[in-house]
Every structure is written in C-alpha cells, then in structure tokens.
Short mmCIF file of C-alpha atoms in Angstrom, two decimals:
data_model
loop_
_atom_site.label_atom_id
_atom_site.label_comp_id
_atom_site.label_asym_id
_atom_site.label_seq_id
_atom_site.Cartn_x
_atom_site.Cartn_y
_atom_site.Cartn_z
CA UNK O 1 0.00 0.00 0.00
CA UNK O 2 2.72 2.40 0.49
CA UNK O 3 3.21 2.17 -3.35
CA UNK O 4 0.29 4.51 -3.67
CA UNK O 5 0.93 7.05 -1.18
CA UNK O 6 2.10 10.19 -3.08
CA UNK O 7 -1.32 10.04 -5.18
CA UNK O 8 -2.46 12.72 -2.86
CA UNK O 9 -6.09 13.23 -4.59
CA UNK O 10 -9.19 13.34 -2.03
CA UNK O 11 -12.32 11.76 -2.67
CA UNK O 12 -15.48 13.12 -2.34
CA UNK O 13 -18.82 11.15 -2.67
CA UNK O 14 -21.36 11.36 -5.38
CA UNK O 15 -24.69 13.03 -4.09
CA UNK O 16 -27.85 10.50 -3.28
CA UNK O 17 -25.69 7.51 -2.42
CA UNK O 18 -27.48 5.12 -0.14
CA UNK O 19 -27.14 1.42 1.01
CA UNK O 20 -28.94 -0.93 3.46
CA UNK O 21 -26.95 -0.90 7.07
CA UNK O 22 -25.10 -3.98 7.71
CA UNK O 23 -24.42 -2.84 11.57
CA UNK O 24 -27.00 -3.61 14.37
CA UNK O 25 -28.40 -1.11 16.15
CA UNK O 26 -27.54 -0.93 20.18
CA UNK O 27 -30.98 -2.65 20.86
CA UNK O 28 -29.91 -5.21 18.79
CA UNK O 29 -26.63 -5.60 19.21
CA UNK O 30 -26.98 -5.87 22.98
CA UNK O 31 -29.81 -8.52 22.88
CA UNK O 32 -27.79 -10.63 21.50
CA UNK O 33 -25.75 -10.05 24.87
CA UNK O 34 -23.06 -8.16 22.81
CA UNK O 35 -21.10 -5.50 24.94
CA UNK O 36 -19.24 -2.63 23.82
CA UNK O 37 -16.42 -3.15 26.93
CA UNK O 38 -15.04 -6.40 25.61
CA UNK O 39 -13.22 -8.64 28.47
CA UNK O 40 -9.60 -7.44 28.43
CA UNK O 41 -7.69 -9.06 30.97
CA UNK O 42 -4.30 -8.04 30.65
CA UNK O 43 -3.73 -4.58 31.80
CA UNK O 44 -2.53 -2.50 31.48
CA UNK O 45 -3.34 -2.47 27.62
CA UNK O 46 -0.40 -1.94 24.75
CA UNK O 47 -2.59 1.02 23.51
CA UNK O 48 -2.92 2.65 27.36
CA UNK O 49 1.23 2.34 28.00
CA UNK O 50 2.56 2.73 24.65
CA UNK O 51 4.56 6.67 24.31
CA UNK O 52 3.05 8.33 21.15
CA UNK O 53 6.35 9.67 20.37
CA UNK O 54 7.43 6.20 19.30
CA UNK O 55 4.70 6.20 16.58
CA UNK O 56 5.79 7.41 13.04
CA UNK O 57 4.21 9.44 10.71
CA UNK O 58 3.83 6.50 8.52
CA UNK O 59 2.82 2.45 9.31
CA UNK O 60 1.17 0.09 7.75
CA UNK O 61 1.77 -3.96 8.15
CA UNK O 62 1.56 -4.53 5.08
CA UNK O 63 4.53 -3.15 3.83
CA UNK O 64 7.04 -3.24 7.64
CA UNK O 65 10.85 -3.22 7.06
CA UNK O 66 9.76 -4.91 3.72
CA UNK O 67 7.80 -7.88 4.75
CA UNK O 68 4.00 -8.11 4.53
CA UNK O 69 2.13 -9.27 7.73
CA UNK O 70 -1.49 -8.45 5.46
CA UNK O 71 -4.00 -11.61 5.13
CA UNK O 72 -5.82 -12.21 1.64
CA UNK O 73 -8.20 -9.69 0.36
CA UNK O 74 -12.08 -10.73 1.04
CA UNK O 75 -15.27 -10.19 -1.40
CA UNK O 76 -18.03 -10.69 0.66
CA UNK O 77 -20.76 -9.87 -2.47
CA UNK O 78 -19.72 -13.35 -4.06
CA UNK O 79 -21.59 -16.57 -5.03
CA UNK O 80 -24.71 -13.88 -3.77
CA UNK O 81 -24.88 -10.90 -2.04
CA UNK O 82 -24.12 -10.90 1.86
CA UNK O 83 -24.25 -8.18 4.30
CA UNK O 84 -21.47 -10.27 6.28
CA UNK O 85 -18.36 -7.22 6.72
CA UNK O 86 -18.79 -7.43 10.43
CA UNK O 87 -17.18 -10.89 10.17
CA UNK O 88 -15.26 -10.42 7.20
CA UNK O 89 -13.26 -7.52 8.97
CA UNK O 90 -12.97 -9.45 12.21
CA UNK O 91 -11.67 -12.70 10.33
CA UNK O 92 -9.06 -10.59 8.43
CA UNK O 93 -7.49 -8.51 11.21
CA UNK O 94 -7.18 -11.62 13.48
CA UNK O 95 -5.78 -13.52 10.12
CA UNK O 96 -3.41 -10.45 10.32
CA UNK O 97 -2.20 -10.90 13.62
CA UNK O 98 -2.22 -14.61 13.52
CA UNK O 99 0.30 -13.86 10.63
CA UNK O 100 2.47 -11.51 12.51
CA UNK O 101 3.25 -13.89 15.16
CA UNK O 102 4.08 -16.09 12.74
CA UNK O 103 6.59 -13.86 11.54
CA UNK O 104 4.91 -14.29 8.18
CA UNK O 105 6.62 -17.49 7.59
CA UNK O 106 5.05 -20.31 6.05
CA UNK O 107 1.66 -20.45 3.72
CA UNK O 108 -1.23 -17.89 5.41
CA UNK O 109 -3.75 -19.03 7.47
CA UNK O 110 -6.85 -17.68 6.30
CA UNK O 111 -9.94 -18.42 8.82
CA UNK O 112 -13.44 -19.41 7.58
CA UNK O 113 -15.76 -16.29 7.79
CA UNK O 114 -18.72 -19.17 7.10
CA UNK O 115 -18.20 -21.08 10.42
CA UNK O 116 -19.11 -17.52 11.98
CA UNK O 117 -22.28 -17.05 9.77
CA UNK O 118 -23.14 -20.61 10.65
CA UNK O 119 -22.88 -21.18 14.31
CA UNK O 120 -22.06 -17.63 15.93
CA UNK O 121 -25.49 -16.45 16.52
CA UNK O 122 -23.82 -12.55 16.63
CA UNK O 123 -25.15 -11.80 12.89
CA UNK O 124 -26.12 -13.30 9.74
CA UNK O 125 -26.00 -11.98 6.16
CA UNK O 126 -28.83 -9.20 7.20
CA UNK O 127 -25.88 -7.45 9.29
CA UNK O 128 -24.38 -7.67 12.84
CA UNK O 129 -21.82 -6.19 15.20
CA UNK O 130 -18.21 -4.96 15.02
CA UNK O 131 -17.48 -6.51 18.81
CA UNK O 132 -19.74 -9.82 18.29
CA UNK O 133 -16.88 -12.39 16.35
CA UNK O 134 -14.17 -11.33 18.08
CA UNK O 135 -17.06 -12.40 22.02
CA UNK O 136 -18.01 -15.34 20.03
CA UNK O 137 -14.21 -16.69 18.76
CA UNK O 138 -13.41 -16.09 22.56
CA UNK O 139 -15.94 -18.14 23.77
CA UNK O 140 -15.50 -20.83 21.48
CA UNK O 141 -11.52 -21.04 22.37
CA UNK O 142 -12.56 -21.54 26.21
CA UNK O 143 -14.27 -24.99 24.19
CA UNK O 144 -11.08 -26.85 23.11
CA UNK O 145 -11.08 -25.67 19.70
CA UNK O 146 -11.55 -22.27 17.23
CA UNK O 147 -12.42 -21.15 14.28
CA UNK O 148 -12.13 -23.38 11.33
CA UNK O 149 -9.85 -22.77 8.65
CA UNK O 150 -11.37 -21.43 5.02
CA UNK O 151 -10.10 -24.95 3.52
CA UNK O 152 -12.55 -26.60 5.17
CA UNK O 153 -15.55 -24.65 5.39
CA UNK O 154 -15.17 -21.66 2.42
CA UNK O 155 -17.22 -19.01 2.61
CA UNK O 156 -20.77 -19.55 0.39
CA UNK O 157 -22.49 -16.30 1.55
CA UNK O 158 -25.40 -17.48 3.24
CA UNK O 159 -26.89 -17.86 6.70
CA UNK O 160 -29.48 -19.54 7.73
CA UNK O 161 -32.68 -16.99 7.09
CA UNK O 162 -31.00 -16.05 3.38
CA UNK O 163 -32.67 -17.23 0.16
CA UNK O 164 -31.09 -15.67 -2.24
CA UNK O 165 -28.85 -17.40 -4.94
CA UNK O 166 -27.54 -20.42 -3.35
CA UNK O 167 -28.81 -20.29 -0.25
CA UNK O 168 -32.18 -21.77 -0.73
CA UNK O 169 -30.82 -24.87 -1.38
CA UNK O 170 -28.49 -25.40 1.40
CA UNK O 171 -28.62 -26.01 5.09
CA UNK O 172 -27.09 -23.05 7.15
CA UNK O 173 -27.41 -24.40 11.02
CA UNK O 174 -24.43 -25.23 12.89
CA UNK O 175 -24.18 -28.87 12.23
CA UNK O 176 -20.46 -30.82 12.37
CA UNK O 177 -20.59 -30.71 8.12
CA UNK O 178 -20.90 -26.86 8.84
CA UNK O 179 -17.87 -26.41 11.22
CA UNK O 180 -16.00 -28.21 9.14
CA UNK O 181 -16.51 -30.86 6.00
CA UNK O 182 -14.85 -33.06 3.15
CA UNK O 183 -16.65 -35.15 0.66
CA UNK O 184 -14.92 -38.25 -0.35
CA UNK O 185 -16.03 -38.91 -3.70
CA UNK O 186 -19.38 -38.87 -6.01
CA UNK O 187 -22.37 -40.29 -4.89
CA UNK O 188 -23.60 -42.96 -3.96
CA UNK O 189 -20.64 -44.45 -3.27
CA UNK O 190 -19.31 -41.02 -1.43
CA UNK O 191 -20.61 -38.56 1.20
CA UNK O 192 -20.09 -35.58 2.60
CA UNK O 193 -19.30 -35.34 6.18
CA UNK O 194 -18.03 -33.03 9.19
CA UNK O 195 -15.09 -33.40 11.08
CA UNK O 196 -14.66 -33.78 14.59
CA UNK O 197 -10.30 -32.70 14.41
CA UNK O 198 -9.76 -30.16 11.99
CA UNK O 199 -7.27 -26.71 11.94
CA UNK O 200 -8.14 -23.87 13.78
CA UNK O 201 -7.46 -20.70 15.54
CA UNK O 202 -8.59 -19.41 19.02
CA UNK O 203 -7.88 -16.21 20.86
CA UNK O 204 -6.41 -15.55 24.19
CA UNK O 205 -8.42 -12.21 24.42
CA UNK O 206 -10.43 -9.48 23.11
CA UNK O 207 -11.63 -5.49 23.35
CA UNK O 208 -13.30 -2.72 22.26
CA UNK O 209 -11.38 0.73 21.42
CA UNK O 210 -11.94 4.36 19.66
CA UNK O 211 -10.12 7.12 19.02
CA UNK O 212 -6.71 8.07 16.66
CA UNK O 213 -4.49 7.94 18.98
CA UNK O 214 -5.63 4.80 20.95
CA UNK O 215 -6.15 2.62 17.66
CA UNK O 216 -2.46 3.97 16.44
CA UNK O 217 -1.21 2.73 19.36
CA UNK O 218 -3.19 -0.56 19.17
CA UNK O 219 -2.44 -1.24 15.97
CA UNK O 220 1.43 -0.37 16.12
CA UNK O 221 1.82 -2.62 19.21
CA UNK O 222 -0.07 -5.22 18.11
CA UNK O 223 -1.37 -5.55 14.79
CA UNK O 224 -4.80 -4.79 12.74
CA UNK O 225 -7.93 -4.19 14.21
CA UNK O 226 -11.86 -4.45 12.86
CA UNK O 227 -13.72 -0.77 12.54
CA UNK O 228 -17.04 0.66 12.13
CA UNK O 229 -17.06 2.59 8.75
CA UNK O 230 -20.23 4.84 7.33
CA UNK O 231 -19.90 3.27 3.78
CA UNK O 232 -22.57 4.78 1.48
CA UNK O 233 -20.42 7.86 0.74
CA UNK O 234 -17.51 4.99 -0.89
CA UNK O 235 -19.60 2.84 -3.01
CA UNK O 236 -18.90 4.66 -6.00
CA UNK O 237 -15.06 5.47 -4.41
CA UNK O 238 -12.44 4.95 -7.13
CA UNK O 239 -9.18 6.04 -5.44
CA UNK O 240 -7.52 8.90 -3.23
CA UNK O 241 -8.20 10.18 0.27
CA UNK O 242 -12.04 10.08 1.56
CA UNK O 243 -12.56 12.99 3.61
CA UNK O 244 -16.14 12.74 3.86
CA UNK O 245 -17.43 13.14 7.73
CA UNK O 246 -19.85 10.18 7.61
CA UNK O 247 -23.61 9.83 9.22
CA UNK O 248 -23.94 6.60 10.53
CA UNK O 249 -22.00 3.27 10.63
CA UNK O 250 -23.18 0.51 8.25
CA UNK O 251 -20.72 -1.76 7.18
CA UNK O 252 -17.26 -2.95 8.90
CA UNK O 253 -13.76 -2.94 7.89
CA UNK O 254 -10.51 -3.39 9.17
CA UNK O 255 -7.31 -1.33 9.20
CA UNK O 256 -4.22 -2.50 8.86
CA UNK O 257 -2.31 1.42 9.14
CA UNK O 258 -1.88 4.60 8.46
CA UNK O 259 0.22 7.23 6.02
CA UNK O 260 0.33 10.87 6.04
CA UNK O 261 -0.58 12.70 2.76
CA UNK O 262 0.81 16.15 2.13
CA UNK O 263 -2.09 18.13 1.21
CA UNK O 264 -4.75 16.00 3.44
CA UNK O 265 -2.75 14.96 6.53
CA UNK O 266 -2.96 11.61 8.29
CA UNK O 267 -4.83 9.00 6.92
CA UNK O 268 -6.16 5.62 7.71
CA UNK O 269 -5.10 1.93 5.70
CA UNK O 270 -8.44 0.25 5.49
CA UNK O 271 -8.62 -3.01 4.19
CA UNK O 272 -12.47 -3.43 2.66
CA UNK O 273 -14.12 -6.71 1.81
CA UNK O 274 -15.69 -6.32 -1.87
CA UNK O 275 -13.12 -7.59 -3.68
CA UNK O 276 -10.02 -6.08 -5.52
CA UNK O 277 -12.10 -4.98 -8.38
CA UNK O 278 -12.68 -2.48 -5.97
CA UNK O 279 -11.18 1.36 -4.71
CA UNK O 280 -7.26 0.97 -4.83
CA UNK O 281 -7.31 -2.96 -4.71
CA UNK O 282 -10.32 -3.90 -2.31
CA UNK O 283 -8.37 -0.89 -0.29
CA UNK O 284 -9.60 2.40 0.86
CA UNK O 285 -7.45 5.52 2.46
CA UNK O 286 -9.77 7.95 4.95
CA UNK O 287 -8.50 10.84 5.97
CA UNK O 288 -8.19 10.67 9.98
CA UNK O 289 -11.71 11.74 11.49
CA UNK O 290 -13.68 11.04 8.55
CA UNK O 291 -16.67 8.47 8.13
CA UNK O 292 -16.63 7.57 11.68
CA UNK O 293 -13.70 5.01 11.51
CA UNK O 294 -12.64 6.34 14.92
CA UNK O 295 -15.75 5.39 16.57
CA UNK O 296 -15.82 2.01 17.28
CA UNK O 297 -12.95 -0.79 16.97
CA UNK O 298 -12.23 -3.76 18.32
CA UNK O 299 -9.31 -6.01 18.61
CA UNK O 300 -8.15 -9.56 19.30
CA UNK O 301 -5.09 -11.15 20.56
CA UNK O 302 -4.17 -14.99 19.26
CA UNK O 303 -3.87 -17.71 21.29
CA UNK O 304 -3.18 -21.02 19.23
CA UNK O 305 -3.08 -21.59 15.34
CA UNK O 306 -2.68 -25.07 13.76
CA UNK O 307 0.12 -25.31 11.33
CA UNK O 308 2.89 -27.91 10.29
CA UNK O 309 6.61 -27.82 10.78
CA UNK O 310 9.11 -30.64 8.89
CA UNK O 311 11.27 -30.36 12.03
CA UNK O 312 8.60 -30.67 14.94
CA UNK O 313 9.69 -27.51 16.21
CA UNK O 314 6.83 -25.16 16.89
CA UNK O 315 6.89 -21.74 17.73
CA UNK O 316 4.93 -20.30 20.80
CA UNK O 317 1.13 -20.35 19.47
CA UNK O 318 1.51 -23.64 16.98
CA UNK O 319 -0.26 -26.09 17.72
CA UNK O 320 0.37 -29.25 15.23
CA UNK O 321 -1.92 -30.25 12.50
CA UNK O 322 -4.04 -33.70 12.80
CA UNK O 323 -3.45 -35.73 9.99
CA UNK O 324 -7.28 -36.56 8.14
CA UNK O 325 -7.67 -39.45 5.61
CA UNK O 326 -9.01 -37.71 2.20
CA UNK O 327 -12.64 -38.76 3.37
CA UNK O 328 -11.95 -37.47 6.69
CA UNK O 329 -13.27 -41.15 8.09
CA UNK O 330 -10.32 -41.04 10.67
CA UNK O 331 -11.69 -37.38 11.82
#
C-alpha cells in the first residue's frame, strides 16, 4: 500500500448515495448479549502504556521493514450478495495478527468467515456487530477448539434466514458438516461429512477501542484491528483520500495502518471486503476523522493456530496439524 501514497487526490462522494446498514443497532446488538467493553484481561493495555512519540508518521503492516504481515483480500458480495463485513473484517485482522506472530513465515492461514455465519449467533447476512466475532471466537476457544480454517468450510455467503442465490438450497445451522466438512467422492458411493479434528485458531483475548491515537497505538503494538465505517459515501469510491465526515456506521472494515498525505494529513489503511475490483485494490485511504472510523474498533489477541513444521519444532502459538484421511473417516 505504500506504493500509492504520493497520489495525494481526495475523494469526495457522489450526491444521493445510499445502502442498506449492515451494523446492528444498540438494541440489537446488545440482545444478543453483545457489549461494547469487551473482556480485556491483561492490563494494562499496549494502547494505554505505549509513548506516542514512538509512533511514526507513517505504518502500515503490510509493507514493515519490507515484509508483509497483510492476510488475503475478502469479497463478501460473491456466489450472492451478503451483508457479512462485520465478520469479514474481524476474520481478516485476526488472520493479520495470527500472521504476525508467525513472523509471516510459512503459507497464510486464512480463517473461515462461514463457520461464523453458521454457528455464531452474533449476525447473519442481514448485518451484525463490530465486537460480536471477536465475544463469540473467545468463547468458542474456552471450548477446546476455534475457528475453522477457510479450507474446510469456504465461505458460500449465506446464513441460515438467506434465500437468495444459493442459499435456498443449502442447510445453514451449525451442524459438524458446517464447522468443518470433506466429501470423499461422487455419490452414492461417497458422502459428505463433518469433522470432529480439523485446523483452527482461538484467541487468548479481546476489546473494544476508539479514538486516533488509541487505535495507532493498538495497531502499532499489536497488529490490525476491525472498525465501524459509514460506507454509502464509498460505493462509488475509485481512489484517493475520503474525507467525507460520515452519518452513521453501516458496514465494517478493518485497518491494517496509516500514512500521512501532504495536502490531506494523516490518513487511515483500510482493508475493505468487496473484492479487488474495488477502490485501490479492495483498499480504501480515509483521511483521519472522517466516516466515523474512529468510533468504534475492536481487537483480538491470538492464542493457538494449527500449522505444520518438517522439524517438529513449533513456535509459541503452533499447535500441530491432525493428519485426516481424504474422506476425513479417521476425523
């Protein structure tokens, strides 16, 4: 991304651009026993202790001392149109992180936004919250297990009240096949089936945050985080800084940095998830303050990721893959 930071053009939104939210409301969000807080444990926090002096004008992870620490790009409009951001900028921060404590060796993890559609209960294609995956990942790590891996459960857009496209014709309930499924070969003679071992990722801890400064810090120490964006002032948005103010959140992102333009100051990294067909490669710059990106964050802190090493020496984190059968009858 810092390949693009001299264009120093600002964006400005066509007039009489509206979308559908794809954020809960409070009411909402907190029936679904969703807090803002988040359950931090460790404090204090990277973000409280950190000196801002130490922060430079200019970060992003995706482009640090010449390594990238940035997760795949995301498109959640694809096989059907999903109002799924809130988990699709969750999934790719943590991804993120997971990545950097990897020290972006080996091939990316890349965590299955469709086990959150299908069993988190904290939103569904219709919209949800920016805390809610990071509450639900956290309580599913206190389990024994996480969050399945895309390999084995790739995102289809649906959830279970969705009818469009696809979706009709499919089951959408958490059931074992949708944590986690193979299919072992045509039927009759095959099946499709879920799987009781499979990779995955849990977190140690999560939390809520707002503010330049604090999210700088955050992210600097730490790694990406998920946001709150208002997003009908960027569907038409083609490149530059947006410097828009912003309404309302309605969709979710994550950012992975920050630059500082020239002409338009500081400016945030944002990662989006409609594809690369989109803005400057599925990414977006907003000027700092604008479209409400500051409002409401959240972050989460990995705790084990399954991976496999030749030498049987894992790093802190690793946790060693399972070896399934191709019909996953031994999982």
């Amino acid at each position: 991304m810092l390949s693009i930071a001299a264009i120093s053009l600002s964006y400005s939104a066509p007039a009489s651009v509206t979308r559908p939210s794809e954020v809960w409301d409070k009411a909402t969000t907190e029936a679904h026993g969703i807090v803002w807080r988040g359950n931090a444990t460790i404090k204090p926090l990277p973000h409280e202790t950190l000196a801002t002096e130490v922060l430079p004008d200019a970060f992003t992870w995706c482009n640090k001392d010449g390594v990238n620490y940035c997760t795949m790009s995301r498109n959640q409009h694809i096989p059907q149109y999903c109002g799924s951001c809130w988990a699709h900028g969750s999934v790719s921060a943590l991804g993120d992180r997971i990545k950097i404590a990897r020290g972006a060796k080996g091939i990316d993890i890349n965590l299955a936004v469709q086990h959150i559609l299908n069993c988190g209960d904290v939103g569904s294609c219709h919209g949800g919250s920016v805390d809610g995956p990071y509450q639900w990942i956290h309580a599913l790590s206190k389990s024994g297990t996480g969050i399945a891996y895309e390999t084995e459960n790739p995102y289809l857009a649906c959830s279970s009240e969705s009818r469009e496209g696809i979706c009709s014709a499919g089951s959408w309930t958490c059931t074992a096949e949708n944590v986690a499924r193979t299919c072992s070969t045509f039927p009759p003679m095959g099946k499709c089936t879920g799987l009781k071992r499979y990779p995955n990722a849990t977190i140690s801890e999560y939390g809520s945050i707002s503010g330049a400064t604090a999210m700088m810090k955050e992210i600097y120490a730490r790694g990406p985080i998920t946001c709150g964006i208002d997003a009908s002032p960027i569907l038409k948005y083609t490149g530059g800084i947006a410097t828009m103010d912003g309404e309302s959140i309605d969709h979710v992102i994550s950012v992975v940095g920050w630059g500082n333009d020239p002409v338009e100051g500081k400016y945030w990294i944002v990662r989006n998830s409609w594809g690369e067909y989109w803005g400057e490669m599925g990414y977006i710059r907003v000027k700092f303050g604008k479209l409400l990106v500051e409002d409401q964050c959240a972050w989460a802190v990995p705790a084990t990721w399954t991976e496999f090493n030749v030498d049987g020496n894992y790093a802190e984190g690793a946790s060693p893959n399972f070896p399934c059968y191709e019909d996953g009858s031994n999982c």
